Short mmCIF file of C-alpha atoms and ligand atoms in Angstrom, two decimals:
data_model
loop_
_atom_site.label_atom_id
_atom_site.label_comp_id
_atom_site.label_asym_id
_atom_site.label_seq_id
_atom_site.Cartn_x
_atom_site.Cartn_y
_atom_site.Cartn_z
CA UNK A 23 12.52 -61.83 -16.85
CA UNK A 24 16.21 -63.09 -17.46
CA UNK A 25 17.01 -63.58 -13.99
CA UNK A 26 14.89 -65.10 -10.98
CA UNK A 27 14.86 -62.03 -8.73
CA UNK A 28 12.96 -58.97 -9.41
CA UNK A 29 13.84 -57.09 -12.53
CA UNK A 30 17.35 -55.12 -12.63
CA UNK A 31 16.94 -51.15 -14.08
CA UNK A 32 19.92 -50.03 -15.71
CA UNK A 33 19.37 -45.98 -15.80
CA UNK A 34 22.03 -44.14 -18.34
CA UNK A 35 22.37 -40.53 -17.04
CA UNK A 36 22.08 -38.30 -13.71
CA UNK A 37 20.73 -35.69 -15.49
CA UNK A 38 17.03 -34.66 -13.63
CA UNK A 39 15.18 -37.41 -15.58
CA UNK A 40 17.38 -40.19 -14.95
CA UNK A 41 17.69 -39.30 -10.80
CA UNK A 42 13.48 -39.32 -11.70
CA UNK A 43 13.58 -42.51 -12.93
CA UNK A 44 15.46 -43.89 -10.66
CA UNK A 45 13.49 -42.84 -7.73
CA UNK A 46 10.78 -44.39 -9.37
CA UNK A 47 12.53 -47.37 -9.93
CA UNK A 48 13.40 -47.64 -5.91
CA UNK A 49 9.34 -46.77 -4.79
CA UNK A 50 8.34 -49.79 -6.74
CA UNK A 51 10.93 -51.59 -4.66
CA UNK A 52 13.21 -52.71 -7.76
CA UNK A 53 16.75 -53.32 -8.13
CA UNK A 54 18.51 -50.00 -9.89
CA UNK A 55 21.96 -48.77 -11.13
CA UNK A 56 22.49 -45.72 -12.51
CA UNK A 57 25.49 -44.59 -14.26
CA UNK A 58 26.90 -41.20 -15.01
CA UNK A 59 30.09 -40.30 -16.97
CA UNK A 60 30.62 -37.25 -15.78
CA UNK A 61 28.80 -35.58 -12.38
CA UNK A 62 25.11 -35.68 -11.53
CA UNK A 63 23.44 -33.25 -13.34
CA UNK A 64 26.33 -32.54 -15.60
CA UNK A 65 24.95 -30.77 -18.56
CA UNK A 66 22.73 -28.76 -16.07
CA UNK A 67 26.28 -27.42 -14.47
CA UNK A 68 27.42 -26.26 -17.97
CA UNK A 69 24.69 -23.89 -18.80
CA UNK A 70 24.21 -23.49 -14.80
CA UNK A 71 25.05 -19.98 -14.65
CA UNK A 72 21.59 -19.24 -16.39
CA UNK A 73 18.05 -19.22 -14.89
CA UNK A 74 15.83 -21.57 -15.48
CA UNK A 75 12.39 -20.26 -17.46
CA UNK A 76 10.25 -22.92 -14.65
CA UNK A 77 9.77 -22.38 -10.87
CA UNK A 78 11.24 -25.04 -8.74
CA UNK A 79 7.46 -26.40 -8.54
CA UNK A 80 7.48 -27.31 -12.15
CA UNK A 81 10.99 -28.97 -11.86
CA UNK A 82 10.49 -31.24 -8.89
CA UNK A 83 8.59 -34.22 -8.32
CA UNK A 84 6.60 -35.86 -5.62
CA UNK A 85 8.86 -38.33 -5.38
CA UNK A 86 12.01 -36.49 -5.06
CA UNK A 87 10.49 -33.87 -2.66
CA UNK A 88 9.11 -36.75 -0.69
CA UNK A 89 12.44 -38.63 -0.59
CA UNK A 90 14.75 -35.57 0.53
CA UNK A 91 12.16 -34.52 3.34
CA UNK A 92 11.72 -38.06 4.69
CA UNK A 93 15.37 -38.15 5.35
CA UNK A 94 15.33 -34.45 6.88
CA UNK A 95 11.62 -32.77 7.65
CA UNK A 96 13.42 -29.52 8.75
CA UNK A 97 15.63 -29.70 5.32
CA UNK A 98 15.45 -26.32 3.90
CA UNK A 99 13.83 -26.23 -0.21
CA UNK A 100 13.44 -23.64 -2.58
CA UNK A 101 9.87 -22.35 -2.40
CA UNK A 102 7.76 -23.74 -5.63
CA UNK A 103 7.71 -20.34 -7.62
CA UNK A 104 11.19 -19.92 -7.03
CA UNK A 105 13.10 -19.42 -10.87
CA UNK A 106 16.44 -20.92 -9.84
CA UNK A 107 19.44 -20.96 -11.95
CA UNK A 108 20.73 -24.40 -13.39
CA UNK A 109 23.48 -24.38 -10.75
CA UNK A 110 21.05 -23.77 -8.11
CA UNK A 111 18.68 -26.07 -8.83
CA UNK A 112 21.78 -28.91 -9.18
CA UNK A 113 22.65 -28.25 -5.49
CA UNK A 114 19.28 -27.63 -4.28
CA UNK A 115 18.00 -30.95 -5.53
CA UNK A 116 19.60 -32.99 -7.54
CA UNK A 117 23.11 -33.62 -5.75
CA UNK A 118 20.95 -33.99 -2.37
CA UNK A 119 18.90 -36.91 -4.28
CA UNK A 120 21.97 -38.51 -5.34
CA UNK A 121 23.45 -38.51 -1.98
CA UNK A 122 19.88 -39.42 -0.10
CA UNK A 123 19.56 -42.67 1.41
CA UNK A 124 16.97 -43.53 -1.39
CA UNK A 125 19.85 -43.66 -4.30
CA UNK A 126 23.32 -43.33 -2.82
CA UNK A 127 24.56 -46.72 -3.09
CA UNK A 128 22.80 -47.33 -7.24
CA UNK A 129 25.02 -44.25 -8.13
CA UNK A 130 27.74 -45.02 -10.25
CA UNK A 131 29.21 -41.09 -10.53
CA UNK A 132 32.08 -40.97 -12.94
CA UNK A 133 30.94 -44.20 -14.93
CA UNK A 134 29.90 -44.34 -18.79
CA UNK A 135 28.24 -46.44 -20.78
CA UNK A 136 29.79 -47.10 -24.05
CA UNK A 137 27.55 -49.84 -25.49
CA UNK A 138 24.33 -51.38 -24.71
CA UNK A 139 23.85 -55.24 -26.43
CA UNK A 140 22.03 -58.08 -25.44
CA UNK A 141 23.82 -61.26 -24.18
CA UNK A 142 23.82 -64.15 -27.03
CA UNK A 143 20.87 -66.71 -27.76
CA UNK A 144 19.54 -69.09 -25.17
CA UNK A 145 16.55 -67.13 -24.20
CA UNK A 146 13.65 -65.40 -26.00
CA UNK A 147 15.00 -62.52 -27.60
CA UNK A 148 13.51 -60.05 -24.97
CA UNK A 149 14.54 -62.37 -21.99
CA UNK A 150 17.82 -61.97 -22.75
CA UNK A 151 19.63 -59.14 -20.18
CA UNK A 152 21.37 -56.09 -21.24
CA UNK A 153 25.03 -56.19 -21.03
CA UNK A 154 26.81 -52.74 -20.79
CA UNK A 155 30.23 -51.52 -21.87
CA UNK A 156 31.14 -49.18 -18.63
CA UNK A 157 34.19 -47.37 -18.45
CA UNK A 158 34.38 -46.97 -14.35
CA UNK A 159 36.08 -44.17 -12.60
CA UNK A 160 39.79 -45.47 -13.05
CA UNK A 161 39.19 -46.04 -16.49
CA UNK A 162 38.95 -49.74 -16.50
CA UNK A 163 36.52 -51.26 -18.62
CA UNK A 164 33.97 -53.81 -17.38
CA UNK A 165 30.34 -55.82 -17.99
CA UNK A 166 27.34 -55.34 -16.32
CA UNK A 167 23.87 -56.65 -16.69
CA UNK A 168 20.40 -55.48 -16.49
CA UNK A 169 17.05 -56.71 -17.65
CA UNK A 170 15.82 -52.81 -18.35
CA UNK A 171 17.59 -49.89 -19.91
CA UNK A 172 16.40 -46.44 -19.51
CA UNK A 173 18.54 -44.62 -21.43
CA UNK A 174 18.18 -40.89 -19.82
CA UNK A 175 21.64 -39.70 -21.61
CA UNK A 176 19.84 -36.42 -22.82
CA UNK A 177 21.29 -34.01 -26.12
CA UNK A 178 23.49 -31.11 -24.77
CA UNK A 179 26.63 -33.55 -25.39
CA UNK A 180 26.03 -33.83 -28.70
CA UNK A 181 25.25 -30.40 -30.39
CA UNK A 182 24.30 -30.11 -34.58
CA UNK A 183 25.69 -29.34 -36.98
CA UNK A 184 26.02 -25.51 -38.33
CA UNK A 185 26.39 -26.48 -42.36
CA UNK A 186 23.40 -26.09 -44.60
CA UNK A 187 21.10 -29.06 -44.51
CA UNK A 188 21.90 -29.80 -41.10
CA UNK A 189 25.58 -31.90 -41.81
CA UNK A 190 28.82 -30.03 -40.98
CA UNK A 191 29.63 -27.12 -43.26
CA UNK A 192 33.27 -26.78 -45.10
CA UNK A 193 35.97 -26.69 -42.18
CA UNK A 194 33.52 -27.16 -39.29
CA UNK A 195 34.65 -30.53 -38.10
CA UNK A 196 38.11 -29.31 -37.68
CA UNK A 197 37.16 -25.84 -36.71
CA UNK A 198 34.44 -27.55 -33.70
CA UNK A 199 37.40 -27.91 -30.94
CA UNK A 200 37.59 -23.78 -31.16
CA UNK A 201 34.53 -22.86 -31.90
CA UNK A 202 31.57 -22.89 -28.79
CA UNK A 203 28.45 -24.75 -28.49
CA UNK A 204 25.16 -24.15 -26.48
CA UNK A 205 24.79 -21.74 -23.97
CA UNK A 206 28.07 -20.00 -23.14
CA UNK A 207 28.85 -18.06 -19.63
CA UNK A 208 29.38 -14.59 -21.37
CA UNK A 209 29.09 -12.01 -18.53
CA UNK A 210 30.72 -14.79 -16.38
CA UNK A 211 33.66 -17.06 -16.70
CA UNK A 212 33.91 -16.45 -20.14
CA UNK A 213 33.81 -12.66 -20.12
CA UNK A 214 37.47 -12.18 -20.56
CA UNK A 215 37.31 -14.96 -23.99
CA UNK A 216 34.77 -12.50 -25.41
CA UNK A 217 35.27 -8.67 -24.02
CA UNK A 218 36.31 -6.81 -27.10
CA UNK A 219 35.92 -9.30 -29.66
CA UNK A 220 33.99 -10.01 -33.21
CA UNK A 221 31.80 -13.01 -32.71
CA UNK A 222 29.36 -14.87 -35.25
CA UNK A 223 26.66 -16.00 -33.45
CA UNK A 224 24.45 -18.67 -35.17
CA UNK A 225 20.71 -20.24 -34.16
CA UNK A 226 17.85 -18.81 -33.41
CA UNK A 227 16.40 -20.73 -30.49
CA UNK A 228 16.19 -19.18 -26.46
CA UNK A 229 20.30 -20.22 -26.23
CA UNK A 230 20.58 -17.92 -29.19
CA UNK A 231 18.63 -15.33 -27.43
CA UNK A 232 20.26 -15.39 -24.42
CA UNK A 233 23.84 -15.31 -26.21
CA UNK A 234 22.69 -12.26 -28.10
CA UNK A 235 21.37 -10.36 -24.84
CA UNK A 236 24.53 -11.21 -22.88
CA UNK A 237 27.09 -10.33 -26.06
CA UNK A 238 25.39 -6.61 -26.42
CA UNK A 239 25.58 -6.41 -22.43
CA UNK A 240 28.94 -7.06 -22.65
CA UNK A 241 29.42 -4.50 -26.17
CA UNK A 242 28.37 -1.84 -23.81
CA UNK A 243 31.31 -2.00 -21.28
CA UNK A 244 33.59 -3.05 -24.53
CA UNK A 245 32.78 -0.83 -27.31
CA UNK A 246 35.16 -2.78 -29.63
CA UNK A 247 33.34 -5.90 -30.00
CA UNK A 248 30.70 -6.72 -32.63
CA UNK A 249 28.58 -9.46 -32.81
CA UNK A 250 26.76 -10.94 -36.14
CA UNK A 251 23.93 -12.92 -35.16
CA UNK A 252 22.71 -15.22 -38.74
CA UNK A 253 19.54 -16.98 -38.63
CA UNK A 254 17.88 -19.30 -41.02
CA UNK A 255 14.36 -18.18 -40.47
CA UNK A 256 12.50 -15.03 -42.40
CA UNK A 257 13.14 -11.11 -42.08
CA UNK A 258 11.51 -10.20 -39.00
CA UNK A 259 11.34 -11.12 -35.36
CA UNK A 260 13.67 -14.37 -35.07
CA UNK A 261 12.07 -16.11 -31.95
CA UNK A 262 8.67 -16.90 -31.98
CA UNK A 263 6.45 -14.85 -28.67
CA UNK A 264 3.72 -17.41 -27.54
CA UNK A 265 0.58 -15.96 -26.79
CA UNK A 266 0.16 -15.43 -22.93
CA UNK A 267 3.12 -17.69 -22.54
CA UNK A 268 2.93 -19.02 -18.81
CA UNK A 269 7.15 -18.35 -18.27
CA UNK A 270 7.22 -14.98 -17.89
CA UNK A 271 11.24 -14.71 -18.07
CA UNK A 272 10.70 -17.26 -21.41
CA UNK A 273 8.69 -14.34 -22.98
CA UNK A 274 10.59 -11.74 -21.89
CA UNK A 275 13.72 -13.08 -23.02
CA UNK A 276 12.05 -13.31 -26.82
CA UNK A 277 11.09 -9.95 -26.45
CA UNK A 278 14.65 -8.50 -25.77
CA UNK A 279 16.43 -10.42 -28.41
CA UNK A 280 13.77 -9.44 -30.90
CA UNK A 281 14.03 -5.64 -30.03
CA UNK A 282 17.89 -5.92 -30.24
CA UNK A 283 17.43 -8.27 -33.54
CA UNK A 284 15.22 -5.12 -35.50
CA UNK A 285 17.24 -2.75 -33.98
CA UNK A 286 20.61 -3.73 -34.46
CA UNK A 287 21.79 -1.43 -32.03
CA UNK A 288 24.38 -2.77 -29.67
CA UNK A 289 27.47 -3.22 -31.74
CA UNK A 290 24.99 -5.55 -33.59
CA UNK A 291 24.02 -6.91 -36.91
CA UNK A 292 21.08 -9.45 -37.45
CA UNK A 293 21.63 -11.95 -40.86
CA UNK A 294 18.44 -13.48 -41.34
CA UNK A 295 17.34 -15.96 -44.36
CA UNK A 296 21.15 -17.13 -44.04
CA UNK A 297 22.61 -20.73 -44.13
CA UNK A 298 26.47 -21.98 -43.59
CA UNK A 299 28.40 -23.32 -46.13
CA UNK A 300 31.87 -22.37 -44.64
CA UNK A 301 33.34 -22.42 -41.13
CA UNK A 302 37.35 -22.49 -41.28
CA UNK A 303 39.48 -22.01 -37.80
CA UNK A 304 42.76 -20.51 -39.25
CA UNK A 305 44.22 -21.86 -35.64
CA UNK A 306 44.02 -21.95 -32.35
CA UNK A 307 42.57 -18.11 -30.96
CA UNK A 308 43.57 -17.19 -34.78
CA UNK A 309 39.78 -16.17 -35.84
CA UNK A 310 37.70 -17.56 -37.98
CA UNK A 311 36.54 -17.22 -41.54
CA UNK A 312 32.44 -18.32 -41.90
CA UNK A 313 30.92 -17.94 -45.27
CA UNK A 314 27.47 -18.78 -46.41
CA UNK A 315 24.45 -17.64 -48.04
CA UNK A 316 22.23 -14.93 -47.32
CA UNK A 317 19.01 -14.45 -49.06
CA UNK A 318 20.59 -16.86 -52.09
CA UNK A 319 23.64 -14.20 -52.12
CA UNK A 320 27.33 -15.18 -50.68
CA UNK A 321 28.52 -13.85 -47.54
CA UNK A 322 31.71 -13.89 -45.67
CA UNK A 323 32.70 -12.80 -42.06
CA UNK A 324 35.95 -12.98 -40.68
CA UNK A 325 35.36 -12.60 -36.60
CA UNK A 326 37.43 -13.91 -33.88
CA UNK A 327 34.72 -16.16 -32.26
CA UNK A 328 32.12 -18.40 -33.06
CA UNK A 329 29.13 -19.42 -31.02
CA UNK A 330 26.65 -22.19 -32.42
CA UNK A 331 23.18 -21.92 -30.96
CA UNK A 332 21.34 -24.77 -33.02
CA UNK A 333 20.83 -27.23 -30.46
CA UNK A 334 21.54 -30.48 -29.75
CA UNK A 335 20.57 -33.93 -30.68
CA UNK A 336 20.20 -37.84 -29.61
CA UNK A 337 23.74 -39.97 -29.91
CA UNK A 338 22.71 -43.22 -30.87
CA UNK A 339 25.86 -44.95 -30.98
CA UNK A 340 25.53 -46.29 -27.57
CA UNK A 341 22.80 -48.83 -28.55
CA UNK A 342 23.76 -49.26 -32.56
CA UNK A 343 23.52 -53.07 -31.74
CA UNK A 344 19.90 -52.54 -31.14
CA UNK A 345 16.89 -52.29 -32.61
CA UNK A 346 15.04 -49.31 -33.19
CA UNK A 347 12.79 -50.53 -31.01
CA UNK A 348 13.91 -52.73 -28.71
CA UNK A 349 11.85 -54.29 -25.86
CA UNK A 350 13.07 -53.54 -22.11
CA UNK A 351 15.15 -50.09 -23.97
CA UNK A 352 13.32 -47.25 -23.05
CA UNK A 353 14.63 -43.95 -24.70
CA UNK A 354 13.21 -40.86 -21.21
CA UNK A 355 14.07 -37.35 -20.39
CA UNK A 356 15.32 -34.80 -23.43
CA UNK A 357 16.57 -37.26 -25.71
CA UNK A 358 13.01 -38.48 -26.48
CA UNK A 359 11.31 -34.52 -25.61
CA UNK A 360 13.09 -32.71 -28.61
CA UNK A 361 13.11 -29.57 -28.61
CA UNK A 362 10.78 -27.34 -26.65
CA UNK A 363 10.77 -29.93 -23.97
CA UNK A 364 10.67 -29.58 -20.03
CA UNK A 365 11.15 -31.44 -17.21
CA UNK A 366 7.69 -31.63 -16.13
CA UNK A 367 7.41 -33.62 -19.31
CA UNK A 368 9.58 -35.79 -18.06
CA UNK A 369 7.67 -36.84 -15.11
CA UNK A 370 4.87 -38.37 -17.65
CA UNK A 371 7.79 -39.93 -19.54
CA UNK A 372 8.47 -41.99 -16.54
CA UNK A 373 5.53 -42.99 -15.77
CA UNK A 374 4.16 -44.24 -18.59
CA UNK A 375 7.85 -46.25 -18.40
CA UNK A 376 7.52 -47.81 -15.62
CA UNK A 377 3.98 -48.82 -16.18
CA UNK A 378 4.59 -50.78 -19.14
CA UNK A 379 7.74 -52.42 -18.09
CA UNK A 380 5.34 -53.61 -14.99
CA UNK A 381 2.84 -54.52 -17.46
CA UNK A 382 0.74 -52.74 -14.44
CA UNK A 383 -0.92 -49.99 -16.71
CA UNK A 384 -2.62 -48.13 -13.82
CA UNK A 385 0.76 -47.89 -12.15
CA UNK A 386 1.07 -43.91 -11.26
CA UNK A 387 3.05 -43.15 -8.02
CA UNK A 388 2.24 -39.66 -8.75
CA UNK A 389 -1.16 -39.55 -7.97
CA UNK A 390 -3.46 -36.58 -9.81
CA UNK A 391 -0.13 -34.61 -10.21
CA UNK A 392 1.76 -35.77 -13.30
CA UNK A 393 -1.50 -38.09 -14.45
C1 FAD B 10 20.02 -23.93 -21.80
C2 FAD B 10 18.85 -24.79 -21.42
C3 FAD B 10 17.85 -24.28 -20.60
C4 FAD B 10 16.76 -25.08 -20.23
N1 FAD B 10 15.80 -24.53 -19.42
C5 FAD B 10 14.76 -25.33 -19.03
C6 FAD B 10 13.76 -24.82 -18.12
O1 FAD B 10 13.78 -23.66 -17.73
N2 FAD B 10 12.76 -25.65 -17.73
C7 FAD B 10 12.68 -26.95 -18.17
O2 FAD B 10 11.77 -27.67 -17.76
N3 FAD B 10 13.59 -27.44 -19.04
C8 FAD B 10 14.62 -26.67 -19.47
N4 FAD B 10 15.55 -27.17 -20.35
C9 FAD B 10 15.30 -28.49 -21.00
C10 FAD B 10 15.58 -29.74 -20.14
O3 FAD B 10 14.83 -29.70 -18.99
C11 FAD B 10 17.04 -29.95 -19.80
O4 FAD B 10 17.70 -30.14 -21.02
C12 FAD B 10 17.29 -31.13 -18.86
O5 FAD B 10 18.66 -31.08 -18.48
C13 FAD B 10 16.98 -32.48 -19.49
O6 FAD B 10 17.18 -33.49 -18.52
P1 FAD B 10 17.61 -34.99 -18.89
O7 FAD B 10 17.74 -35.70 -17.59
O8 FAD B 10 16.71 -35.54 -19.92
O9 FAD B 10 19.03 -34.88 -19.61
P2 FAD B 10 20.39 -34.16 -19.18
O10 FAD B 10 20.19 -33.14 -18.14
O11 FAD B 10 21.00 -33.74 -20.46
O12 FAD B 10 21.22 -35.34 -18.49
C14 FAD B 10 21.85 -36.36 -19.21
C15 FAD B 10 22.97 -36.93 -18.33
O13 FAD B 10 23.46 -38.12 -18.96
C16 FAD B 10 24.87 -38.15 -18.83
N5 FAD B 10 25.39 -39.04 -19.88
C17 FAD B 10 25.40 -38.80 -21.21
N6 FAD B 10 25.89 -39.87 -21.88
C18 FAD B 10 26.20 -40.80 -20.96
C19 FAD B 10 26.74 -42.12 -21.02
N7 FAD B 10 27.06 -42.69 -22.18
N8 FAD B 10 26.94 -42.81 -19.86
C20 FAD B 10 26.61 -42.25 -18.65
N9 FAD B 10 26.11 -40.99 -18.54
C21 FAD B 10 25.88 -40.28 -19.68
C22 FAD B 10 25.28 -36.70 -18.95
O14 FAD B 10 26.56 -36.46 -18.39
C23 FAD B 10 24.15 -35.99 -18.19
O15 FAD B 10 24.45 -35.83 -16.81
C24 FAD B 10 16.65 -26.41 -20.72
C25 FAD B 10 17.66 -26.91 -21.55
C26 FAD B 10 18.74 -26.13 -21.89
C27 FAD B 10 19.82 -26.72 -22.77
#
């Protein structure tokens, strides 16, 4: 590798995969830095009010469990069926890894990573370390080097598109700063932006779900608000109900949102078969006007709020200098899952990391667990 001493891991992210990674990184005794822009487990706190569909079993590893419990054997942990919310499991496990004696001095909390390049010729091209664009904690800009980048920056910064097709529809890039993305605190912090209002709600995934579930919770206290949920998929059911699906709350969820989706009871009313051509903000908390097609026939709704559910996807930008696939850049955690992933995938992510960037393919800390 570039530099004499053991290889230096460069982790992007404190989301759960990255804080994985890492630990994995320090039980094969290996030099790591990892670097978060905002706080460790950041895009966990923003859709933290909301349960996870996992126990705490799934969501854990050996490593981490290990790691917190060798520090403090009396340290009290969620029991492994436990379904914690986001915020929960953030406190319960992730901010205690970050501050364990295993990772506290890699983190870099409050750092991001702009760029990722190599440093110029001189070397083979795969010899050649990583040198990162970080923007540190006062803002200041600086270089640092590393021999291996796991990039564990996840999606749920960078949400799609609502326009036909998948690019922005008419309006939407000027409308995004009002509109809301992903899964929004509706019966929580954001009650009072939503109590009595007209809302078009768009996506059809489980963040769709839950949006629609909390919106006609919150129609019942606030008779005056109506909610129009549009979907791109067929007449019907809009989320898909997995036979004998394992996450009970995962299933029951589906089931709600369909019931309320045939109904349309609840101040409600469900727009399959439709796509976005039009989302104009007419200014700040002035409403909306989103037009489209349903069923090949226009449609218009003029509503007061506007809540994408589409998901999320990679941001690439950070490594545009690089290859697709670039030796030593190793893409972990939901920004290689897509969608349907979980964390337990995660744990398989890493290790199949870690053994090929020890060229040790039998490498498995986990033992039978995640193998
Ligand atoms: C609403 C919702 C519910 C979910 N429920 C479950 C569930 O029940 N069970 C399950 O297993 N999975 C669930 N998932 C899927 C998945 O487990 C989570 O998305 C999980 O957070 C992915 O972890 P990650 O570490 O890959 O990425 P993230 O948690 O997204 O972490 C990425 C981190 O990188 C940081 N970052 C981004 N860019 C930079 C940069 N340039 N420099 C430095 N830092 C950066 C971010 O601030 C963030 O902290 C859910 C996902 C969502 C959105």
């Amino acid at each position: 590798m570039a530099n004499a001493g053991p290889v230096r891991i460069a982790v992007l992210g404190a989301g759960p995969v990255g804080l994985e990674a890492a630990l994995y990184a320090r039980a094969c005794g290996l030099p790591v830095a990892v670097y978060e822009r905002g706080q460790v487990g950041d895009h966990l706190l923003r859709w933290g009010h909301a349960r996870l569909f996992t126990p705490f079993g799934w969501n854990a590893s050996p490593l981490g469990l290990r790691a917190l419990l060798r520090e403090r054997p009396a340290r009290d942990l969620p029991a492994e069926a436990d379904l914690l919310t986001g915020r929960q499991f953030r406190e319960a496990y992730l901010v205690r890894l970050a501050e364990s004696e295993t990772l506290l001095e890699s983190m870099h909390v409050g750092c991001e990573v702009l760029h990722v390049g190599r440093t110029a010729a001189g070397k083979p091209d795969d010899r050649r370390p990583f040198r990162l664009l970080v923007r540190g904690t006062n803002g200041a800009e600086r270089i640092d080097q590393a021999d291996i980048v796991l990039d564990c920056t996840g999606t749920y910064g960078t949400p799609n598109w609502l326009g036909d097709g998948g690019i922005p529809a008419v309006g939407e890039r000027a409308a995004r700063p009002h509109s809301a993305f992903g899964l929004e605190d509706i019966l929580g912090d954001r009650k009072d932006h939503y109590a009595g209002r007209s809302v078009v709600l768009i996506g059809d995934g489980y963040t769709a779900a839950a949006t629609i579930c909390a919106l006609a919770a919150l129609a019942e206290e606030h008779p005056a608000a109506w909610a129009f949920w549009l979907t791109r998929g067929p007449r019907g059911q809009p989320l898909p109900r997995l036979a004998n699906d394992p996450l009970k709350e995962r299933d029951r969820l589906a089931a709600k949102a369909n019931a309320l989706a045939t109904r349309c009871d609840g101040n409600l009313e469900f727009h399959p078969q439709t796509v976005i051509d039009e989302v104009v903000c007419h200014g700040p908390d002035k409403g909306f006007r989103v037009a489209g097609r349903s069923n090949g026939k226009p449609v218009a709704w003029e509503v007061e709020r506007v809540i994408g559910a589409v998901g999320s996807r990679p941001d690439d930008s950070i490594r545009s200098g690089l290859r697709k696939d670039e030796p030593g850049y190793y893409v972990l955690g939901a920004k290689a899952g897509g969608s349907g992933f979980l964390l337990r995938d995660g744990l398989d992510q890493v290790r199949k990391a870690f053994a090929a960037l020890t060229g040790n393919p039998r490498l498995d800390l986990y033992g039978n667990k995640a193998a």
